[in-house]
Amino acid sequence: MSLSASPMPSSPLPSPDAPGHAAATGPAIKPAFALSESADAFHVEVALPGVNKDGLELLAENGKIRIIGRRAWRKPADWTSLYRETSDDGFELVLTHDRHVDTGRITAELRDGLLRVALPKAEELKPRKIKID
Amino acid sequence: MTMRLVHYSYPVAYRGFAPLAARFNRSPWSGLETEIDRLFTAAQGEAGGAAPPGRFPVDVYEDKANTYVRAELPGVDRKAINVEVVEGNLTLSAERKTPAAEGRAETSISLRRSLQLGEKVQADRITAAYENGVLTVTLPKPEEARPKKITVTVS
Protein backbone atom coordinates (compact mmCIF):
# COMPACT_ATOMS: atom_id res chain seq x y z
CA MET A 1 0.00 0.00 0.00
CA SER A 2 1.57 3.22 -1.03
CA LEU A 3 -0.89 5.39 0.84
CA SER A 4 -0.65 6.09 4.52
CA ALA A 5 -2.08 8.36 7.14
CA SER A 6 0.17 10.69 9.04
CA PRO A 7 0.31 9.65 12.71
CA MET A 8 -1.39 12.77 14.02
CA PRO A 9 -3.68 15.27 12.41
CA SER A 10 -1.37 18.06 11.43
CA SER A 11 -1.94 21.36 13.09
CA PRO A 12 -3.26 23.95 10.67
CA LEU A 13 0.01 24.96 9.08
CA PRO A 14 0.22 28.42 7.67
CA SER A 15 1.13 27.67 4.11
CA PRO A 16 2.00 30.40 1.64
CA ASP A 17 0.10 28.47 -1.03
CA ALA A 18 -3.15 28.53 0.89
CA PRO A 19 -3.46 31.60 3.05
CA GLY A 20 -7.17 31.29 3.72
CA HIS A 21 -7.28 27.67 4.84
CA ALA A 22 -5.19 27.77 7.98
CA ALA A 23 -7.10 30.64 9.51
CA ALA A 24 -10.49 29.11 8.80
CA THR A 25 -9.91 25.83 10.64
CA GLY A 26 -10.08 25.70 14.40
CA PRO A 27 -9.24 22.71 16.55
CA ALA A 28 -9.72 19.52 14.61
CA ILE A 29 -10.10 15.84 15.39
CA LYS A 30 -9.03 12.96 13.21
CA PRO A 31 -12.07 11.34 11.64
CA ALA A 32 -12.66 7.60 11.36
CA PHE A 33 -11.60 6.40 7.92
CA ALA A 34 -10.96 3.29 5.90
CA LEU A 35 -8.53 2.72 3.05
CA SER A 36 -8.87 0.19 0.28
CA GLU A 37 -7.20 -0.47 -3.02
CA SER A 38 -8.38 -1.62 -6.39
CA ALA A 39 -6.41 -2.26 -9.59
CA ASP A 40 -6.54 1.33 -10.77
CA ALA A 41 -7.27 3.43 -7.68
CA PHE A 42 -7.00 3.87 -3.94
CA HIS A 43 -10.26 4.45 -2.12
CA VAL A 44 -10.73 6.38 1.10
CA GLU A 45 -13.94 6.46 3.10
CA VAL A 46 -14.05 9.16 5.76
CA ALA A 47 -16.79 9.56 8.37
CA LEU A 48 -17.58 13.28 8.59
CA PRO A 49 -20.86 13.51 10.49
CA GLY A 50 -22.37 16.98 10.49
CA VAL A 51 -20.26 18.20 7.59
CA ASN A 52 -21.88 19.41 4.39
CA LYS A 53 -20.39 20.26 1.03
CA ASP A 54 -19.82 23.91 1.94
CA GLY A 55 -17.77 22.98 4.98
CA LEU A 56 -15.55 20.48 3.19
CA GLU A 57 -12.13 21.10 1.68
CA LEU A 58 -10.04 18.59 -0.16
CA LEU A 59 -6.48 19.58 -0.97
CA ALA A 60 -3.93 17.59 -2.92
CA GLU A 61 -0.41 18.93 -2.82
CA ASN A 62 3.17 17.70 -2.38
CA GLY A 63 2.31 14.04 -2.00
CA LYS A 64 -0.38 14.79 0.57
CA ILE A 65 -4.15 14.62 0.50
CA ARG A 66 -5.63 16.89 3.13
CA ILE A 67 -9.29 16.63 4.09
CA ILE A 68 -10.75 19.39 6.24
CA GLY A 69 -14.38 19.35 7.37
CA ARG A 70 -16.23 21.91 9.42
CA ARG A 71 -19.52 21.07 11.08
CA ALA A 72 -22.52 22.79 9.58
CA TRP A 73 -24.62 22.66 12.72
CA ARG A 74 -24.27 24.99 15.68
CA LYS A 75 -26.19 24.59 18.91
CA PRO A 76 -29.02 27.14 19.02
CA ALA A 77 -28.54 29.68 21.80
CA ASP A 78 -31.57 28.51 23.80
CA TRP A 79 -30.58 24.82 23.80
CA THR A 80 -28.86 23.44 26.90
CA SER A 81 -26.49 20.48 26.68
CA LEU A 82 -27.52 17.67 29.03
CA TYR A 83 -25.13 15.00 27.87
CA ARG A 84 -22.39 15.05 25.25
CA GLU A 85 -20.42 12.35 23.51
CA THR A 86 -19.51 14.19 20.35
CA SER A 87 -17.31 17.18 19.74
CA ASP A 88 -18.01 20.47 18.02
CA ASP A 89 -14.50 20.46 16.59
CA GLY A 90 -14.01 20.06 12.90
CA PHE A 91 -12.21 17.18 11.23
CA GLU A 92 -8.81 16.99 9.63
CA LEU A 93 -7.19 14.02 7.97
CA VAL A 94 -3.87 14.08 6.15
CA LEU A 95 -2.94 11.15 3.95
CA THR A 96 0.54 10.82 2.54
CA HIS A 97 1.17 9.01 -0.71
CA ASP A 98 4.35 8.32 -2.64
CA ARG A 99 3.21 10.38 -5.61
CA HIS A 100 1.75 7.46 -7.47
CA VAL A 101 -1.64 9.14 -7.39
CA ASP A 102 -2.91 10.98 -10.42
CA THR A 103 -3.98 14.10 -8.52
CA GLY A 104 -5.61 15.58 -11.60
CA ARG A 105 -8.26 12.88 -11.66
CA ILE A 106 -9.21 12.62 -7.97
CA THR A 107 -12.95 12.37 -7.46
CA ALA A 108 -14.90 12.78 -4.24
CA GLU A 109 -18.48 12.35 -3.15
CA LEU A 110 -19.98 13.49 0.15
CA ARG A 111 -23.26 11.91 1.10
CA ASP A 112 -24.95 11.77 4.49
CA GLY A 113 -21.76 12.70 6.29
CA LEU A 114 -19.69 10.04 4.55
CA LEU A 115 -16.96 11.12 2.15
CA ARG A 116 -15.77 8.71 -0.51
CA VAL A 117 -12.61 9.70 -2.33
CA ALA A 118 -11.16 7.86 -5.29
CA LEU A 119 -7.47 8.44 -5.89
CA PRO A 120 -6.66 7.06 -9.34
CA LYS A 121 -3.24 5.48 -9.62
CA ALA A 122 -0.75 7.08 -11.93
CA GLU A 123 -0.25 5.21 -15.18
CA GLU A 124 3.08 3.62 -14.23
CA LEU A 125 1.55 1.98 -11.16
CA LYS A 126 -1.26 0.22 -12.98
CA PRO A 127 -0.76 -3.40 -13.86
CA ARG A 128 0.47 -3.65 -17.40
CA LYS A 129 0.68 -6.63 -19.64
CA ILE A 130 3.95 -6.78 -21.48
CA LYS A 131 3.88 -8.17 -24.92
CA ILE A 132 6.46 -10.82 -25.57
CA ASP A 133 7.89 -11.04 -29.03
CA MET B 1 -36.92 6.42 7.53
CA THR B 2 -39.44 4.55 9.55
CA MET B 3 -40.65 5.46 12.97
CA ARG B 4 -42.38 3.08 15.27
CA LEU B 5 -43.72 4.33 18.51
CA VAL B 6 -44.68 1.79 21.05
CA HIS B 7 -45.63 3.37 24.29
CA TYR B 8 -46.53 0.72 26.81
CA SER B 9 -46.05 2.35 30.17
CA TYR B 10 -45.51 5.62 31.88
CA PRO B 11 -41.99 6.99 31.59
CA VAL B 12 -39.87 6.92 34.71
CA ALA B 13 -40.28 9.84 37.02
CA TYR B 14 -36.71 10.92 37.62
CA ARG B 15 -34.93 13.47 35.52
CA GLY B 16 -31.91 13.13 33.36
CA PHE B 17 -30.71 10.75 30.71
CA ALA B 18 -28.50 7.77 31.36
CA PRO B 19 -26.95 5.92 28.46
CA LEU B 20 -27.56 2.24 28.92
CA ALA B 21 -24.72 0.96 26.79
CA ALA B 22 -22.34 -1.44 28.50
CA ARG B 23 -22.75 0.14 31.91
CA PHE B 24 -23.48 -2.94 33.96
CA ASN B 25 -20.78 -5.40 33.08
CA ARG B 26 -18.91 -7.91 35.24
CA SER B 27 -16.12 -5.81 36.70
CA PRO B 28 -16.11 -2.18 37.75
CA TRP B 29 -13.37 -1.67 35.16
CA SER B 30 -15.10 -3.17 32.20
CA GLY B 31 -16.79 0.09 31.30
CA LEU B 32 -13.47 1.86 31.43
CA GLU B 33 -11.78 -0.73 29.24
CA THR B 34 -14.48 -0.27 26.67
CA GLU B 35 -13.95 3.45 26.87
CA ILE B 36 -10.19 3.05 26.48
CA ASP B 37 -10.68 0.68 23.56
CA ARG B 38 -12.94 3.21 21.99
CA LEU B 39 -10.39 6.00 22.42
CA PHE B 40 -7.63 3.89 20.92
CA THR B 41 -9.68 2.81 17.99
CA ALA B 42 -10.67 6.40 17.45
CA ALA B 43 -7.03 7.45 17.58
CA GLN B 44 -6.04 4.82 15.05
CA GLY B 45 -8.84 6.00 12.90
CA GLU B 46 -9.20 2.74 11.01
CA ALA B 47 -12.32 0.59 10.65
CA GLY B 48 -14.32 3.38 9.06
CA GLY B 49 -16.94 4.13 11.66
CA ALA B 50 -17.90 4.12 15.30
CA ALA B 51 -16.12 1.59 17.45
CA PRO B 52 -16.87 -0.84 19.02
CA PRO B 53 -19.07 -1.80 16.10
CA GLY B 54 -22.70 -1.11 16.67
CA ARG B 55 -22.20 1.85 18.95
CA PHE B 56 -22.39 5.45 17.83
CA PRO B 57 -22.09 8.69 19.78
CA VAL B 58 -25.13 10.63 20.92
CA ASP B 59 -25.74 14.06 22.44
CA VAL B 60 -28.73 15.18 24.46
CA TYR B 61 -29.98 18.76 24.55
CA GLU B 62 -33.09 20.49 25.78
CA ASP B 63 -34.90 23.74 25.48
CA LYS B 64 -38.16 24.90 27.03
CA ALA B 65 -40.39 22.87 24.75
CA ASN B 66 -38.39 19.82 23.70
CA THR B 67 -35.64 17.39 24.50
CA TYR B 68 -33.35 16.65 21.56
CA VAL B 69 -31.22 13.60 20.92
CA ARG B 70 -28.59 13.97 18.20
CA ALA B 71 -26.78 10.87 16.97
CA GLU B 72 -23.81 10.69 14.62
CA LEU B 73 -24.72 8.12 12.00
CA PRO B 74 -22.71 8.95 8.90
CA GLY B 75 -23.44 7.02 5.76
CA VAL B 76 -26.37 4.94 6.90
CA ASP B 77 -29.39 3.97 4.89
CA ARG B 78 -32.00 6.59 5.69
CA LYS B 79 -34.82 4.11 5.17
CA ALA B 80 -33.33 1.71 7.71
CA ILE B 81 -33.24 4.20 10.58
CA ASN B 82 -35.57 3.20 13.37
CA VAL B 83 -36.67 5.40 16.24
CA GLU B 84 -38.56 3.57 18.95
CA VAL B 85 -39.87 4.49 22.38
CA VAL B 86 -40.71 1.59 24.65
CA GLU B 87 -41.31 1.96 28.37
CA GLY B 88 -39.45 5.24 28.62
CA ASN B 89 -36.49 3.97 26.60
CA LEU B 90 -35.56 5.58 23.36
CA THR B 91 -33.88 3.15 20.99
CA LEU B 92 -32.15 4.29 17.84
CA SER B 93 -31.12 1.68 15.34
CA ALA B 94 -29.73 1.82 11.85
CA GLU B 95 -27.87 -0.17 9.25
CA ARG B 96 -24.61 0.81 7.61
CA LYS B 97 -24.02 -0.84 4.27
CA THR B 98 -20.67 -0.85 2.55
CA PRO B 99 -21.20 -1.48 -1.13
CA ALA B 100 -19.48 -4.39 -2.75
CA ALA B 101 -16.14 -3.58 -4.33
CA GLU B 102 -13.37 -5.44 -6.04
CA GLY B 103 -12.80 -8.69 -4.17
CA ARG B 104 -15.17 -7.70 -1.40
CA ALA B 105 -18.81 -8.53 -0.90
CA GLU B 106 -21.34 -6.03 0.39
CA THR B 107 -21.18 -5.77 4.16
CA SER B 108 -23.81 -4.56 6.56
CA ILE B 109 -23.40 -3.50 10.17
CA SER B 110 -26.29 -3.05 12.58
CA LEU B 111 -26.04 -0.01 14.82
CA ARG B 112 -28.03 0.42 17.97
CA ARG B 113 -28.16 2.71 20.96
CA SER B 114 -30.64 3.02 23.82
CA LEU B 115 -31.23 5.97 26.08
CA GLN B 116 -33.46 6.17 29.08
CA LEU B 117 -35.87 9.05 28.86
CA GLY B 118 -35.79 10.62 32.27
CA GLU B 119 -38.69 12.93 31.65
CA LYS B 120 -42.13 12.41 30.30
CA VAL B 121 -42.39 12.98 26.60
CA GLN B 122 -45.33 13.33 24.30
CA ALA B 123 -44.58 10.07 22.56
CA ASP B 124 -47.12 10.60 19.80
CA ARG B 125 -45.47 13.86 18.76
CA ILE B 126 -41.85 12.70 18.46
CA THR B 127 -40.21 13.66 15.18
CA ALA B 128 -36.87 12.77 13.63
CA ALA B 129 -34.74 14.20 10.86
CA TYR B 130 -31.56 12.92 9.20
CA GLU B 131 -29.19 15.47 7.75
CA ASN B 132 -25.46 15.33 6.89
CA GLY B 133 -25.18 11.99 8.65
CA VAL B 134 -26.64 13.26 11.92
CA LEU B 135 -30.00 12.07 13.22
CA THR B 136 -31.92 14.56 15.33
CA VAL B 137 -34.85 13.26 17.36
CA THR B 138 -37.16 15.88 18.82
CA LEU B 139 -39.06 14.74 21.91
CA PRO B 140 -41.72 17.27 22.92
CA LYS B 141 -42.16 17.80 26.63
CA PRO B 142 -45.67 17.49 27.98
CA GLU B 143 -47.50 20.78 28.32
CA GLU B 144 -47.48 20.72 32.12
CA ALA B 145 -43.69 20.27 32.24
CA ARG B 146 -43.02 23.44 30.28
CA PRO B 147 -42.28 26.61 32.16
CA LYS B 148 -45.34 28.82 31.97
CA LYS B 149 -45.50 32.53 32.14
CA ILE B 150 -48.64 33.80 33.74
CA THR B 151 -49.42 37.43 33.51
CA VAL B 152 -51.62 38.69 36.28
CA THR B 153 -53.40 41.93 35.73
CA VAL B 154 -53.23 44.11 38.78
CA SER B 155 -56.30 46.25 39.06
XYZ file of C-alpha atoms in Angstrom:
288
model
C 0.000 0.000 0.000
C 1.569 3.225 -1.029
C -0.895 5.386 0.835
C -0.650 6.088 4.520
C -2.079 8.358 7.141
C 0.169 10.691 9.043
C 0.312 9.654 12.711
C -1.387 12.766 14.017
C -3.683 15.275 12.405
C -1.374 18.055 11.426
C -1.942 21.361 13.090
C -3.258 23.949 10.667
C 0.009 24.959 9.079
C 0.218 28.420 7.675
C 1.129 27.671 4.109
C 1.996 30.402 1.642
C 0.098 28.470 -1.031
C -3.151 28.531 0.888
C -3.458 31.604 3.045
C -7.166 31.293 3.718
C -7.284 27.670 4.845
C -5.195 27.767 7.982
C -7.100 30.644 9.505
C -10.490 29.115 8.800
C -9.906 25.827 10.638
C -10.082 25.699 14.395
C -9.242 22.713 16.548
C -9.722 19.515 14.614
C -10.104 15.839 15.390
C -9.033 12.959 13.205
C -12.069 11.336 11.642
C -12.657 7.600 11.355
C -11.600 6.405 7.918
C -10.961 3.289 5.896
C -8.534 2.715 3.047
C -8.867 0.190 0.280
C -7.196 -0.474 -3.024
C -8.376 -1.618 -6.389
C -6.411 -2.257 -9.587
C -6.536 1.331 -10.767
C -7.271 3.431 -7.681
C -6.997 3.870 -3.938
C -10.256 4.450 -2.122
C -10.734 6.381 1.101
C -13.942 6.462 3.099
C -14.051 9.157 5.761
C -16.791 9.559 8.366
C -17.581 13.277 8.586
C -20.865 13.508 10.486
C -22.374 16.976 10.488
C -20.257 18.197 7.587
C -21.880 19.408 4.394
C -20.393 20.262 1.034
C -19.825 23.909 1.939
C -17.766 22.976 4.983
C -15.546 20.481 3.193
C -12.130 21.103 1.681
C -10.041 18.585 -0.162
C -6.476 19.581 -0.968
C -3.926 17.593 -2.916
C -0.413 18.932 -2.818
C 3.173 17.696 -2.381
C 2.306 14.040 -2.003
C -0.384 14.787 0.574
C -4.146 14.621 0.496
C -5.634 16.891 3.128
C -9.294 16.626 4.085
C -10.747 19.386 6.240
C -14.376 19.351 7.373
C -16.229 21.914 9.418
C -19.519 21.067 11.085
C -22.517 22.785 9.584
C -24.623 22.657 12.725
C -24.266 24.990 15.684
C -26.195 24.586 18.907
C -29.019 27.141 19.020
C -28.537 29.679 21.803
C -31.573 28.506 23.797
C -30.577 24.823 23.795
C -28.860 23.440 26.897
C -26.493 20.478 26.684
C -27.525 17.673 29.028
C -25.133 14.998 27.872
C -22.393 15.054 25.254
C -20.417 12.353 23.513
C -19.511 14.186 20.346
C -17.308 17.179 19.736
C -18.012 20.470 18.017
C -14.502 20.456 16.591
C -14.014 20.058 12.900
C -12.210 17.185 11.232
C -8.808 16.989 9.634
C -7.187 14.025 7.967
C -3.867 14.075 6.153
C -2.939 11.152 3.954
C 0.540 10.816 2.537
C 1.172 9.010 -0.708
C 4.350 8.323 -2.638
C 3.211 10.382 -5.612
C 1.747 7.456 -7.467
C -1.640 9.145 -7.386
C -2.913 10.980 -10.419
C -3.980 14.103 -8.523
C -5.609 15.580 -11.595
C -8.265 12.876 -11.660
C -9.207 12.616 -7.966
C -12.950 12.366 -7.465
C -14.903 12.776 -4.237
C -18.485 12.346 -3.149
C -19.977 13.492 0.154
C -23.259 11.913 1.100
C -24.952 11.768 4.488
C -21.755 12.696 6.293
C -19.690 10.036 4.552
C -16.963 11.115 2.154
C -15.774 8.715 -0.512
C -12.607 9.704 -2.327
C -11.162 7.856 -5.290
C -7.471 8.441 -5.888
C -6.655 7.065 -9.341
C -3.244 5.476 -9.619
C -0.749 7.080 -11.930
C -0.253 5.206 -15.179
C 3.079 3.620 -14.229
C 1.546 1.975 -11.157
C -1.262 0.217 -12.975
C -0.758 -3.405 -13.855
C 0.469 -3.654 -17.404
C 0.678 -6.629 -19.641
C 3.950 -6.782 -21.479
C 3.882 -8.167 -24.922
C 6.463 -10.825 -25.567
C 7.886 -11.038 -29.028
C -36.917 6.423 7.532
C -39.442 4.550 9.553
C -40.652 5.460 12.967
C -42.382 3.081 15.268
C -43.720 4.334 18.512
C -44.684 1.785 21.046
C -45.633 3.368 24.287
C -46.525 0.722 26.814
C -46.050 2.349 30.166
C -45.513 5.618 31.882
C -41.986 6.992 31.586
C -39.870 6.920 34.708
C -40.281 9.835 37.019
C -36.706 10.923 37.621
C -34.932 13.474 35.521
C -31.905 13.131 33.358
C -30.715 10.755 30.713
C -28.500 7.767 31.360
C -26.947 5.920 28.461
C -27.560 2.237 28.925
C -24.717 0.959 26.793
C -22.343 -1.435 28.501
C -22.753 0.144 31.909
C -23.483 -2.942 33.959
C -20.781 -5.401 33.078
C -18.913 -7.907 35.236
C -16.117 -5.811 36.698
C -16.105 -2.181 37.752
C -13.365 -1.668 35.161
C -15.098 -3.170 32.204
C -16.789 0.088 31.299
C -13.471 1.861 31.433
C -11.785 -0.735 29.244
C -14.483 -0.275 26.673
C -13.951 3.454 26.872
C -10.194 3.052 26.477
C -10.676 0.675 23.556
C -12.936 3.213 21.991
C -10.391 5.997 22.417
C -7.632 3.893 20.921
C -9.679 2.807 17.990
C -10.670 6.404 17.454
C -7.029 7.452 17.578
C -6.042 4.822 15.049
C -8.842 6.001 12.896
C -9.203 2.735 11.011
C -12.322 0.591 10.652
C -14.318 3.384 9.063
C -16.941 4.125 11.656
C -17.896 4.121 15.297
C -16.118 1.586 17.449
C -16.869 -0.841 19.018
C -19.071 -1.805 16.099
C -22.705 -1.111 16.674
C -22.197 1.851 18.955
C -22.390 5.445 17.834
C -22.094 8.687 19.782
C -25.131 10.634 20.916
C -25.740 14.064 22.436
C -28.730 15.183 24.465
C -29.980 18.761 24.545
C -33.093 20.486 25.780
C -34.904 23.742 25.478
C -38.165 24.899 27.027
C -40.392 22.867 24.752
C -38.388 19.817 23.704
C -35.645 17.391 24.500
C -33.346 16.647 21.558
C -31.216 13.599 20.918
C -28.593 13.969 18.199
C -26.783 10.873 16.971
C -23.812 10.693 14.618
C -24.716 8.122 12.001
C -22.712 8.952 8.899
C -23.438 7.015 5.758
C -26.375 4.937 6.896
C -29.394 3.966 4.887
C -32.004 6.594 5.689
C -34.819 4.109 5.169
C -33.328 1.707 7.711
C -33.241 4.201 10.581
C -35.572 3.199 13.370
C -36.667 5.396 16.237
C -38.560 3.569 18.951
C -39.870 4.494 22.377
C -40.713 1.595 24.650
C -41.314 1.962 28.371
C -39.453 5.241 28.619
C -36.495 3.972 26.602
C -35.555 5.584 23.358
C -33.877 3.146 20.994
C -32.152 4.292 17.838
C -31.115 1.677 15.341
C -29.728 1.815 11.849
C -27.870 -0.165 9.253
C -24.608 0.807 7.607
C -24.016 -0.840 4.275
C -20.670 -0.852 2.551
C -21.205 -1.477 -1.134
C -19.479 -4.385 -2.752
C -16.140 -3.582 -4.326
C -13.369 -5.438 -6.039
C -12.797 -8.692 -4.175
C -15.169 -7.704 -1.397
C -18.810 -8.534 -0.904
C -21.342 -6.033 0.391
C -21.178 -5.768 4.162
C -23.814 -4.561 6.559
C -23.401 -3.497 10.172
C -26.287 -3.050 12.585
C -26.042 -0.014 14.815
C -28.035 0.416 17.969
C -28.161 2.706 20.957
C -30.636 3.021 23.821
C -31.233 5.973 26.081
C -33.456 6.172 29.082
C -35.875 9.050 28.856
C -35.794 10.624 32.273
C -38.688 12.927 31.654
C -42.127 12.410 30.304
C -42.388 12.981 26.599
C -45.333 13.333 24.299
C -44.583 10.065 22.559
C -47.120 10.599 19.799
C -45.468 13.860 18.763
C -41.849 12.701 18.463
C -40.215 13.660 15.179
C -36.874 12.768 13.634
C -34.741 14.201 10.861
C -31.555 12.919 9.202
C -29.185 15.473 7.751
C -25.460 15.326 6.886
C -25.182 11.992 8.650
C -26.639 13.262 11.920
C -29.995 12.065 13.217
C -31.923 14.560 15.333
C -34.852 13.257 17.361
C -37.162 15.885 18.823
C -39.056 14.743 21.911
C -41.720 17.269 22.923
C -42.163 17.796 26.634
C -45.673 17.490 27.984
C -47.505 20.783 28.315
C -47.475 20.717 32.122
C -43.687 20.266 32.240
C -43.021 23.440 30.277
C -42.277 26.611 32.159
C -45.344 28.821 31.970
C -45.497 32.532 32.138
C -48.642 33.795 33.742
C -49.420 37.433 33.513
C -51.617 38.695 36.278
C -53.398 41.928 35.728
C -53.234 44.114 38.781
C -56.305 46.252 39.056
